Amino acid sequence: VPRVAAPHVVNIADLRVLARRRLPRAVFDYIDGGADGESTLRENSRAFESALFRPRCAVAIPQVALETTVLGTPVSMPILLAPVGSCRMFWPRGDEVAAREAGIAGTIHTLSTLSGCRLEDVRAATSGASWYQLYLVGGRDAARAAIARAKTAGYSALVVTIDTPVAGLRERDIRNGTKELLAGGPAMLRYLPQFFARPRWLVDFLRDGGLMAFPNVVPPGQGPFPYTDVACALEQTAVTWDDFRWIREVWGGPIVVKGVHIADDARRALDEGAAAIVVSNHGARQLDGVAPTLRALPEIVATVNGRAEVLLDGGIRRGADVVKALCLGARAVLVGRAYAYGLGAAGGPGVARAIEILRSDLIRTLKLLGCPSVRDLDGSYIDVPQEWSRRQNNLSNMLA
Ligand SMILES: Cc1cc2nc3c(=O)[nH]c(=O)nc-3n(C[C@H](O)[C@H](O)[C@H](O)COP(=O)(O)O)c2cc1C
């Protein structure tokens, strides 16, 4: 296992390099890649660079407070772990490993529907709170069963992802033969050398049981859903607003709507009783060419107007990015790749290092800003490019 302490690893980009060294190309690119031309992937991060701080200097801040609450759950800092599918490909029992580290760090772990670990095991692995992310793959009855299990296991919120009516086109996955590798058979042979180029990963992977099914997607009367047809299955059972009624009834707890880009969807989510909204473009893995989430955030915050908590994800690689999102009105953020790189690089210590990097960034950034608490961050600490205020509806106003 590579060393993840400084000076080997100083930032998230360093963990990314280590992940690339340990993982086969198909697995690394699955984490790292975005949809189509990856324009939104680049913009998600670039947006953070375009927002500039306005620090208050010569202020003594011996202690900064990072604590906050999300849906009433106290967290040690405003950073949650996002749902990331197939973590077991990155590290043996990867979801359990990530959940444990989230608990140790005092924050919330979100388990993806597309996990290779049983949701009960992942819940048991953490001392903290857990959220369950729902896709309707395998059909509505399979989803009902998963929701009931998540409730019994003690998950405290259900995250319904609404931006995945079809899998995005990940060009890297096609080139790497990801589909062929999952399907097995002779078609996979020409793509296999990338596995043998990563023997340490291969040994870990095989010891963990090799290719797996999805133990939380169990259509009635069938076994766990196999890895192969996920893309197809996502398309067959896309979630719509009409589904929220039965989802609310079966779940009975707080619902987080993930994948909101525009004010209309934020309003609709509120109508359906969302307790929180995640401004998210799925880490730029779905529709390429949408706005970076930091730019979409102010419109959603204004629309929601305190009626639900607004979270954001996408492109967060530094604590300063988290601070900028909070300045523009997010209550907290989720990180996906930042911890997935850590997991792929070094397992639990890699995830812990990713969290530690973001936490120490946060502390330092608040001190440099002259702000004593994450709860005090607001628009006065940040400048955004003027054109950001004109994001919405220019064209529809023109055409009206
Ligand atoms: C490898 C990978 C797998 C993902 N799987 C899921 C998933 O199963 N369900 C989901 O709602 N979002 C999924 N996402 C999206 C994340 O929850 C989150 O929106 C995104 O990663 C945030 O962007 P970031 O990676 O730049 O932090 C995935 C993201 C990655 C990188």
CSV table of C-alpha atoms and ligand atoms in Angstrom, one decimal:
chain,number,residue,atom,x,y,z
A,1,VAL,CA,0.0,0.0,0.0
A,2,PRO,CA,1.5,3.3,-1.0
A,3,ARG,CA,2.3,5.9,1.7
A,4,VAL,CA,-0.3,8.7,1.8
A,5,ALA,CA,1.3,11.0,4.3
A,6,ALA,CA,3.1,14.2,3.3
A,7,PRO,CA,5.3,14.7,1.3
A,8,HIS,CA,4.0,11.7,-0.8
A,9,VAL,CA,0.5,13.1,-0.8
A,10,VAL,CA,-0.1,16.8,-0.3
A,11,ASN,CA,-3.4,17.2,-2.1
A,12,ILE,CA,-6.2,15.3,-3.8
A,13,ALA,CA,-4.4,15.4,-7.2
A,14,ASP,CA,-1.6,13.4,-5.6
A,15,LEU,CA,-4.1,10.7,-4.5
A,16,ARG,CA,-5.4,10.7,-8.0
A,17,VAL,CA,-1.9,9.9,-9.3
A,18,LEU,CA,-1.6,7.0,-6.8
A,19,ALA,CA,-5.0,5.7,-7.8
A,20,ARG,CA,-4.0,5.7,-11.4
A,21,ARG,CA,-0.9,3.7,-10.6
A,22,ARG,CA,-2.7,1.0,-8.6
A,23,LEU,CA,-5.9,0.6,-10.6
A,24,PRO,CA,-6.4,-0.9,-14.1
A,25,ARG,CA,-7.1,1.7,-16.7
A,26,ALA,CA,-10.8,0.7,-17.0
A,27,VAL,CA,-11.3,1.2,-13.3
A,28,PHE,CA,-9.4,4.4,-13.0
A,29,ASP,CA,-11.1,5.9,-16.0
A,30,TYR,CA,-14.5,4.9,-14.6
A,31,ILE,CA,-13.8,7.1,-11.6
A,32,ASP,CA,-11.9,9.9,-13.3
A,33,GLY,CA,-13.9,10.3,-16.5
A,34,GLY,CA,-16.9,12.4,-17.5
A,35,ALA,CA,-19.5,12.3,-20.2
A,36,ASP,CA,-18.9,13.0,-23.9
A,37,GLY,CA,-16.3,15.7,-24.4
A,38,GLU,CA,-15.9,16.2,-20.7
A,39,SER,CA,-16.6,19.9,-21.0
A,40,THR,CA,-18.7,20.1,-17.8
A,41,LEU,CA,-16.1,18.0,-16.1
A,42,ARG,CA,-13.5,20.7,-16.7
A,43,GLU,CA,-16.0,23.5,-16.0
A,44,ASN,CA,-17.1,22.0,-12.6
A,45,SER,CA,-13.6,22.6,-11.3
A,46,ARG,CA,-12.9,25.8,-13.3
A,47,ALA,CA,-15.9,27.5,-11.8
A,48,PHE,CA,-14.3,27.3,-8.3
A,49,GLU,CA,-11.2,29.0,-9.7
A,50,SER,CA,-13.3,31.8,-11.2
A,51,ALA,CA,-14.9,32.6,-7.8
A,52,LEU,CA,-12.4,34.8,-5.8
A,53,PHE,CA,-12.1,35.4,-2.1
A,54,ARG,CA,-12.5,38.7,-0.3
A,55,PRO,CA,-10.6,38.0,3.0
A,56,ARG,CA,-10.8,40.1,6.1
A,57,CYS,CA,-7.3,40.5,7.4
A,58,ALA,CA,-5.8,41.4,10.7
A,59,VAL,CA,-8.5,39.5,12.5
A,60,ALA,CA,-7.5,37.1,15.3
A,61,ILE,CA,-9.1,33.7,14.9
A,62,PRO,CA,-7.5,31.2,17.2
A,63,GLN,CA,-10.2,28.6,16.7
A,64,VAL,CA,-12.4,28.0,13.8
A,65,ALA,CA,-15.7,26.0,14.0
A,66,LEU,CA,-16.3,23.5,11.2
A,67,GLU,CA,-19.3,21.8,12.8
A,68,THR,CA,-22.7,22.1,11.4
A,69,THR,CA,-25.8,20.0,11.0
A,70,VAL,CA,-27.3,18.4,7.9
A,71,LEU,CA,-31.0,17.4,8.1
A,72,GLY,CA,-30.5,17.7,11.9
A,73,THR,CA,-27.5,15.3,12.0
A,74,PRO,CA,-24.5,16.9,13.6
A,75,VAL,CA,-21.4,16.6,11.4
A,76,SER,CA,-17.8,17.6,12.2
A,77,MET,CA,-17.5,19.5,9.0
A,78,PRO,CA,-19.7,20.4,6.0
A,79,ILE,CA,-18.4,17.6,3.8
A,80,LEU,CA,-20.3,14.4,3.2
A,81,LEU,CA,-19.3,11.4,1.1
A,82,ALA,CA,-21.3,11.2,-2.1
A,83,PRO,CA,-22.8,8.0,-3.4
A,84,VAL,CA,-20.2,6.3,-5.7
A,85,GLY,CA,-21.1,3.0,-7.4
A,86,SER,CA,-18.8,0.0,-7.8
A,87,CYS,CA,-16.5,1.0,-4.9
A,88,ARG,CA,-15.7,-2.7,-4.4
A,89,MET,CA,-13.8,-2.5,-7.7
A,90,PHE,CA,-11.5,0.1,-6.2
A,91,TRP,CA,-10.7,-1.7,-3.0
A,92,PRO,CA,-11.9,-4.9,-1.3
A,93,ARG,CA,-15.2,-4.1,0.4
A,94,GLY,CA,-14.7,-0.5,-0.6
A,95,ASP,CA,-18.1,0.8,0.5
A,96,GLU,CA,-17.6,-0.6,4.0
A,97,VAL,CA,-14.1,0.9,4.1
A,98,ALA,CA,-15.3,4.3,3.0
A,99,ALA,CA,-18.3,4.3,5.4
A,100,ARG,CA,-16.0,3.4,8.3
A,101,GLU,CA,-13.7,6.4,7.5
A,102,ALA,CA,-16.6,8.7,7.2
A,103,GLY,CA,-17.8,7.7,10.7
A,104,ILE,CA,-14.3,8.2,12.2
A,105,ALA,CA,-14.2,11.6,10.6
A,106,GLY,CA,-17.6,12.5,12.1
A,107,THR,CA,-19.5,12.8,8.9
A,108,ILE,CA,-22.2,11.1,6.8
A,109,HIS,CA,-21.6,8.3,4.2
A,110,THR,CA,-24.0,7.8,1.3
A,111,LEU,CA,-24.2,4.3,-0.1
A,112,SER,CA,-25.0,3.9,-3.8
A,113,THR,CA,-27.6,1.5,-5.0
A,114,LEU,CA,-24.9,0.2,-7.3
A,115,SER,CA,-22.8,-1.2,-4.5
A,116,GLY,CA,-21.2,-4.6,-4.3
A,117,CYS,CA,-21.6,-4.7,-0.5
A,118,ARG,CA,-24.8,-5.4,1.4
A,119,LEU,CA,-26.4,-2.3,2.7
A,120,GLU,CA,-26.6,-3.8,6.2
A,121,ASP,CA,-22.9,-4.4,6.2
A,122,VAL,CA,-22.1,-0.9,5.1
A,123,ARG,CA,-24.4,0.6,7.7
A,124,ALA,CA,-22.7,-1.6,10.4
A,125,ALA,CA,-19.3,-0.5,9.3
A,126,THR,CA,-19.7,3.2,10.4
A,127,SER,CA,-20.1,4.8,13.8
A,128,GLY,CA,-21.7,7.8,12.0
A,129,ALA,CA,-24.9,8.4,10.1
A,130,SER,CA,-25.6,6.9,6.7
A,131,TRP,CA,-27.8,7.8,3.7
A,132,TYR,CA,-29.0,5.5,1.0
A,133,GLN,CA,-29.0,6.5,-2.6
A,134,LEU,CA,-31.8,5.1,-4.7
A,135,TYR,CA,-32.0,4.1,-8.3
A,136,LEU,CA,-34.9,2.1,-9.5
A,137,VAL,CA,-32.7,-0.4,-11.4
A,138,GLY,CA,-34.2,-3.9,-11.3
A,139,GLY,CA,-37.7,-2.4,-11.1
A,140,ARG,CA,-39.9,-0.7,-8.5
A,141,ASP,CA,-40.4,-3.9,-6.4
A,142,ALA,CA,-36.7,-4.3,-6.1
A,143,ALA,CA,-36.5,-0.7,-5.0
A,144,ARG,CA,-39.3,-1.1,-2.5
A,145,ALA,CA,-37.4,-4.0,-0.9
A,146,ALA,CA,-34.2,-2.0,-0.8
A,147,ILE,CA,-35.9,1.0,0.8
A,148,ALA,CA,-37.5,-1.3,3.5
A,149,ARG,CA,-34.1,-2.8,4.2
A,150,ALA,CA,-32.4,0.6,4.4
A,151,LYS,CA,-35.0,1.7,6.9
A,152,THR,CA,-34.5,-1.3,9.1
A,153,ALA,CA,-30.8,-1.0,8.9
A,154,GLY,CA,-30.9,2.5,10.2
A,155,TYR,CA,-30.2,4.7,7.2
A,156,SER,CA,-31.3,8.2,8.1
A,157,ALA,CA,-32.1,9.8,4.7
A,158,LEU,CA,-33.0,8.5,1.2
A,159,VAL,CA,-31.2,10.2,-1.7
A,160,VAL,CA,-33.2,10.0,-4.9
A,161,THR,CA,-31.0,10.7,-7.9
A,162,ILE,CA,-33.0,12.2,-10.7
A,163,ASP,CA,-30.4,12.9,-13.4
A,164,THR,CA,-30.0,9.3,-14.7
A,165,PRO,CA,-32.8,8.4,-17.1
A,166,VAL,CA,-30.1,6.8,-19.2
A,167,ALA,CA,-26.4,6.2,-18.5
A,168,GLY,CA,-24.3,9.1,-19.8
A,169,LEU,CA,-21.8,8.3,-22.6
A,170,ARG,CA,-18.4,7.8,-21.0
A,171,GLU,CA,-16.2,7.6,-24.0
A,172,ARG,CA,-13.3,6.3,-21.9
A,173,ASP,CA,-15.4,3.3,-20.8
A,174,ILE,CA,-16.0,2.4,-24.5
A,175,ARG,CA,-12.3,2.6,-25.4
A,176,ASN,CA,-11.3,0.5,-22.3
A,177,GLY,CA,-13.8,-2.2,-23.1
A,178,THR,CA,-15.6,-1.8,-19.8
A,179,LYS,CA,-18.8,-3.4,-21.1
A,180,GLU,CA,-16.9,-6.4,-22.5
A,181,LEU,CA,-15.0,-6.8,-19.3
A,182,LEU,CA,-18.2,-6.9,-17.3
A,183,ALA,CA,-19.9,-9.3,-19.7
A,184,GLY,CA,-17.0,-11.8,-19.7
A,185,GLY,CA,-16.6,-14.2,-22.6
A,186,PRO,CA,-14.2,-14.1,-25.5
A,187,ALA,CA,-14.9,-10.4,-26.3
A,188,MET,CA,-13.2,-9.5,-23.0
A,189,LEU,CA,-9.8,-11.1,-24.0
A,190,ARG,CA,-8.4,-8.1,-25.8
A,191,TYR,CA,-9.1,-5.8,-22.8
A,192,LEU,CA,-7.6,-8.1,-20.2
A,193,PRO,CA,-4.0,-7.0,-20.3
A,194,GLN,CA,-4.8,-3.9,-18.4
A,195,PHE,CA,-5.7,-6.1,-15.4
A,196,PHE,CA,-2.4,-8.0,-15.6
A,197,ALA,CA,-0.6,-4.7,-15.7
A,198,ARG,CA,-1.9,-4.1,-12.1
A,199,PRO,CA,-1.1,-7.4,-10.3
A,200,ARG,CA,-1.5,-6.0,-6.8
A,201,TRP,CA,-5.0,-4.7,-7.6
A,202,LEU,CA,-5.8,-8.0,-9.3
A,203,VAL,CA,-4.9,-10.1,-6.3
A,204,ASP,CA,-7.0,-7.8,-4.0
A,205,PHE,CA,-9.9,-8.0,-6.4
A,206,LEU,CA,-9.8,-11.8,-6.8
A,207,ARG,CA,-9.4,-12.2,-3.0
A,208,ASP,CA,-12.5,-10.1,-2.5
A,209,GLY,CA,-14.5,-12.4,-4.7
A,210,GLY,CA,-13.9,-11.0,-8.2
A,211,LEU,CA,-16.8,-9.6,-10.2
A,212,MET,CA,-19.9,-9.3,-8.2
A,213,ALA,CA,-23.6,-8.7,-8.4
A,214,PHE,CA,-25.6,-5.9,-6.7
A,215,PRO,CA,-26.8,-7.4,-3.4
A,216,ASN,CA,-29.1,-4.4,-2.7
A,217,VAL,CA,-30.9,-4.8,-6.1
A,218,VAL,CA,-33.0,-8.0,-5.6
A,219,PRO,CA,-36.1,-8.2,-7.8
A,220,PRO,CA,-38.7,-10.4,-6.1
A,221,GLY,CA,-38.1,-14.1,-6.7
A,222,GLN,CA,-34.7,-13.5,-8.2
A,223,GLY,CA,-31.2,-13.3,-7.0
A,224,PRO,CA,-29.0,-10.1,-6.8
A,225,PHE,CA,-29.0,-8.2,-10.0
A,226,PRO,CA,-25.9,-9.0,-12.2
A,227,TYR,CA,-23.4,-6.3,-13.1
A,228,THR,CA,-23.9,-6.7,-16.8
A,229,ASP,CA,-27.1,-4.9,-17.8
A,230,VAL,CA,-27.0,-1.9,-15.5
A,231,ALA,CA,-27.1,0.7,-18.3
A,232,CYS,CA,-30.0,-1.0,-19.9
A,233,ALA,CA,-31.8,-1.4,-16.5
A,234,LEU,CA,-31.4,2.2,-15.6
A,235,GLU,CA,-33.1,3.2,-18.8
A,236,GLN,CA,-36.0,0.7,-18.2
A,237,THR,CA,-36.8,2.1,-14.8
A,238,ALA,CA,-36.0,5.8,-14.8
A,239,VAL,CA,-37.4,7.7,-11.8
A,240,THR,CA,-40.1,10.4,-12.4
A,241,TRP,CA,-41.8,12.9,-10.2
A,242,ASP,CA,-44.8,10.5,-10.0
A,243,ASP,CA,-42.6,7.9,-8.2
A,244,PHE,CA,-42.1,10.2,-5.3
A,245,ARG,CA,-45.5,9.4,-3.8
A,246,TRP,CA,-44.9,5.7,-3.3
A,247,ILE,CA,-41.2,6.3,-2.4
A,248,ARG,CA,-42.4,8.7,0.4
A,249,GLU,CA,-44.9,6.1,1.6
A,250,VAL,CA,-42.5,3.2,1.7
A,251,TRP,CA,-39.6,5.2,3.2
A,252,GLY,CA,-41.4,7.5,5.6
A,253,GLY,CA,-38.3,9.6,6.4
A,254,PRO,CA,-36.4,12.6,4.9
A,255,ILE,CA,-35.8,12.6,1.2
A,256,VAL,CA,-32.9,14.2,-0.5
A,257,VAL,CA,-33.3,15.0,-4.3
A,258,LYS,CA,-30.0,14.7,-6.0
A,259,GLY,CA,-29.3,16.1,-9.5
A,260,VAL,CA,-31.1,19.5,-9.5
A,261,HIS,CA,-29.8,22.0,-12.1
A,262,ILE,CA,-32.6,24.5,-12.5
A,263,ALA,CA,-35.1,26.4,-10.4
A,264,ASP,CA,-38.1,24.6,-11.8
A,265,ASP,CA,-36.8,21.2,-10.6
A,266,ALA,CA,-36.0,22.7,-7.2
A,267,ARG,CA,-39.6,23.9,-6.9
A,268,ARG,CA,-40.9,20.5,-8.0
A,269,ALA,CA,-38.6,18.8,-5.5
A,270,LEU,CA,-40.0,21.0,-2.7
A,271,ASP,CA,-43.6,20.1,-3.9
A,272,GLU,CA,-42.7,16.5,-3.5
A,273,GLY,CA,-41.6,17.1,0.1
A,274,ALA,CA,-37.8,17.1,-0.4
A,275,ALA,CA,-36.0,17.9,2.9
A,276,ALA,CA,-32.8,18.6,1.0
A,277,ILE,CA,-31.7,19.2,-2.6
A,278,VAL,CA,-28.4,18.4,-4.0
A,279,VAL,CA,-27.3,20.8,-6.8
A,280,SER,CA,-25.4,18.2,-8.8
A,281,ASN,CA,-24.6,17.3,-12.4
A,282,HIS,CA,-23.5,13.8,-11.3
A,283,GLY,CA,-19.9,14.8,-11.4
A,284,ALA,CA,-20.3,15.7,-15.1
A,285,ARG,CA,-21.0,12.1,-15.9
A,286,GLN,CA,-24.5,12.4,-17.3
A,287,LEU,CA,-25.4,15.4,-19.6
A,288,ASP,CA,-22.3,17.1,-20.8
A,289,GLY,CA,-22.7,20.8,-21.5
A,290,VAL,CA,-24.7,21.7,-18.4
A,291,ALA,CA,-23.6,24.5,-16.1
A,292,PRO,CA,-21.0,23.8,-13.5
A,293,THR,CA,-22.7,23.3,-10.2
A,294,LEU,CA,-21.2,26.4,-8.5
A,295,ARG,CA,-22.9,28.6,-11.1
A,296,ALA,CA,-26.2,26.8,-10.8
A,297,LEU,CA,-26.2,27.1,-7.0
A,298,PRO,CA,-27.3,30.7,-6.5
A,299,GLU,CA,-30.5,30.2,-8.6
A,300,ILE,CA,-31.4,27.2,-6.6
A,301,VAL,CA,-30.6,28.8,-3.2
A,302,ALA,CA,-32.8,31.8,-4.1
A,303,THR,CA,-35.7,29.5,-5.2
A,304,VAL,CA,-35.6,27.2,-2.3
A,305,ASN,CA,-35.4,30.2,0.1
A,306,GLY,CA,-34.8,28.2,3.2
A,307,ARG,CA,-37.6,25.7,2.7
A,308,ALA,CA,-35.1,22.9,2.4
A,309,GLU,CA,-31.4,22.4,2.9
A,310,VAL,CA,-29.3,23.0,-0.3
A,311,LEU,CA,-26.2,20.9,-0.8
A,312,LEU,CA,-23.8,20.9,-3.8
A,313,ASP,CA,-21.4,18.5,-5.3
A,314,GLY,CA,-19.1,18.4,-8.4
A,315,GLY,CA,-15.5,19.3,-8.8
A,316,ILE,CA,-14.5,19.7,-5.2
A,317,ARG,CA,-10.8,19.0,-4.8
A,318,ARG,CA,-9.8,21.5,-2.1
A,319,GLY,CA,-11.2,22.8,1.1
A,320,ALA,CA,-11.3,26.3,-0.5
A,321,ASP,CA,-13.8,24.9,-3.0
A,322,VAL,CA,-16.0,23.8,-0.1
A,323,VAL,CA,-15.8,27.3,1.4
A,324,LYS,CA,-16.8,28.9,-1.9
A,325,ALA,CA,-19.9,26.7,-2.2
A,326,LEU,CA,-20.9,27.7,1.4
A,327,CYS,CA,-20.4,31.4,0.6
A,328,LEU,CA,-22.9,31.0,-2.2
A,329,GLY,CA,-25.4,29.4,0.0
A,330,ALA,CA,-24.8,25.6,0.2
A,331,ARG,CA,-25.2,24.2,3.7
A,332,ALA,CA,-22.7,21.5,3.0
A,333,VAL,CA,-21.1,19.6,0.0
A,334,LEU,CA,-20.7,16.1,-1.1
A,335,VAL,CA,-17.4,14.8,-2.5
A,336,GLY,CA,-17.2,11.8,-4.9
A,337,ARG,CA,-13.9,11.5,-6.7
A,338,ALA,CA,-11.9,13.1,-3.9
A,339,TYR,CA,-12.5,10.1,-1.7
A,340,ALA,CA,-12.8,7.6,-4.5
A,341,TYR,CA,-9.2,8.4,-5.6
A,342,GLY,CA,-8.1,7.8,-2.0
A,343,LEU,CA,-9.9,4.5,-1.8
A,344,GLY,CA,-8.4,3.4,-5.1
A,345,ALA,CA,-4.9,4.5,-4.1
A,346,ALA,CA,-4.7,3.1,-0.6
A,347,GLY,CA,-8.0,1.9,0.8
A,348,GLY,CA,-9.1,3.2,4.3
A,349,PRO,CA,-5.9,5.3,4.9
A,350,GLY,CA,-6.4,6.8,1.4
A,351,VAL,CA,-10.0,7.9,2.2
A,352,ALA,CA,-8.9,9.1,5.6
A,353,ARG,CA,-6.1,11.2,4.0
A,354,ALA,CA,-8.5,12.7,1.5
A,355,ILE,CA,-10.8,13.8,4.3
A,356,GLU,CA,-7.9,15.1,6.4
A,357,ILE,CA,-6.6,17.2,3.4
A,358,LEU,CA,-10.0,18.8,2.9
A,359,ARG,CA,-10.4,19.4,6.7
A,360,SER,CA,-7.1,21.1,7.1
A,361,ASP,CA,-7.7,23.1,4.0
A,362,LEU,CA,-11.0,24.3,5.5
A,363,ILE,CA,-9.4,25.4,8.8
A,364,ARG,CA,-6.6,27.2,7.1
A,365,THR,CA,-9.0,28.9,4.5
A,366,LEU,CA,-11.3,30.1,7.2
A,367,LYS,CA,-8.4,31.6,9.2
A,368,LEU,CA,-7.0,33.3,6.1
A,369,LEU,CA,-10.5,34.7,5.3
A,370,GLY,CA,-10.9,36.0,8.8
A,371,CYS,CA,-14.1,34.0,9.3
A,372,PRO,CA,-14.6,32.1,12.6
A,373,SER,CA,-17.1,29.5,11.5
A,374,VAL,CA,-18.5,27.7,8.5
A,375,ARG,CA,-21.9,29.0,9.6
A,376,ASP,CA,-20.8,32.6,9.2
A,377,LEU,CA,-19.7,32.2,5.5
A,378,ASP,CA,-21.8,34.3,3.1
A,379,GLY,CA,-21.6,36.2,-0.1
A,380,SER,CA,-19.5,39.0,1.4
A,381,TYR,CA,-16.4,36.7,1.4
A,382,ILE,CA,-16.5,36.1,-2.3
A,383,ASP,CA,-16.6,37.7,-5.7
A,384,VAL,CA,-18.1,35.9,-8.7
A,385,PRO,CA,-17.8,37.0,-12.3
A,386,GLN,CA,-20.5,39.5,-13.3
A,387,GLU,CA,-22.1,37.3,-15.9
A,388,TRP,CA,-22.9,34.6,-13.3
A,389,SER,CA,-25.9,36.7,-12.2
A,390,ARG,CA,-27.4,36.4,-15.7
A,391,ARG,CA,-27.3,32.7,-15.8
A,392,GLN,CA,-31.0,32.0,-16.3
A,393,ASN,CA,-33.7,32.5,-18.8
A,394,ASN,CA,-32.1,35.1,-20.9
A,395,LEU,CA,-33.2,33.3,-24.0
A,396,SER,CA,-36.7,32.6,-22.8
A,397,ASN,CA,-37.1,36.3,-21.8
A,398,MET,CA,-35.9,37.3,-25.2
A,399,LEU,CA,-38.3,34.9,-27.0
A,400,ALA,CA,-41.3,35.8,-24.7
B,1,LIG,C1,-17.1,6.6,-9.9
B,1,LIG,C2,-18.4,7.3,-9.6
B,1,LIG,C3,-19.5,6.6,-9.4
B,1,LIG,C4,-20.7,7.3,-9.1
B,1,LIG,N1,-21.8,6.6,-8.9
B,1,LIG,C5,-23.0,7.2,-8.5
B,1,LIG,C6,-24.1,6.5,-8.1
B,1,LIG,O1,-24.1,5.3,-8.1
B,1,LIG,N2,-25.2,7.2,-7.8
B,1,LIG,C7,-25.3,8.6,-7.7
B,1,LIG,O2,-26.3,9.2,-7.4
B,1,LIG,N3,-24.2,9.3,-8.1
B,1,LIG,C8,-23.0,8.6,-8.4
B,1,LIG,N4,-21.9,9.4,-8.7
B,1,LIG,C9,-22.0,10.8,-8.6
B,1,LIG,C10,-21.5,11.3,-7.2
B,1,LIG,O3,-22.5,11.0,-6.3
B,1,LIG,C11,-21.3,12.8,-7.2
B,1,LIG,O4,-22.5,13.5,-7.7
B,1,LIG,C12,-20.1,13.3,-8.0
B,1,LIG,O5,-19.1,12.4,-7.9
B,1,LIG,C13,-19.7,14.7,-7.5
B,1,LIG,O6,-18.6,15.1,-8.3
B,1,LIG,P1,-17.0,14.9,-7.9
B,1,LIG,O7,-16.7,13.5,-8.2
B,1,LIG,O8,-16.3,15.9,-8.8
B,1,LIG,O9,-16.9,15.2,-6.4
B,1,LIG,C14,-20.7,8.7,-9.0
B,1,LIG,C15,-19.5,9.4,-9.2
B,1,LIG,C16,-18.4,8.7,-9.5
B,1,LIG,C17,-17.1,9.5,-9.7
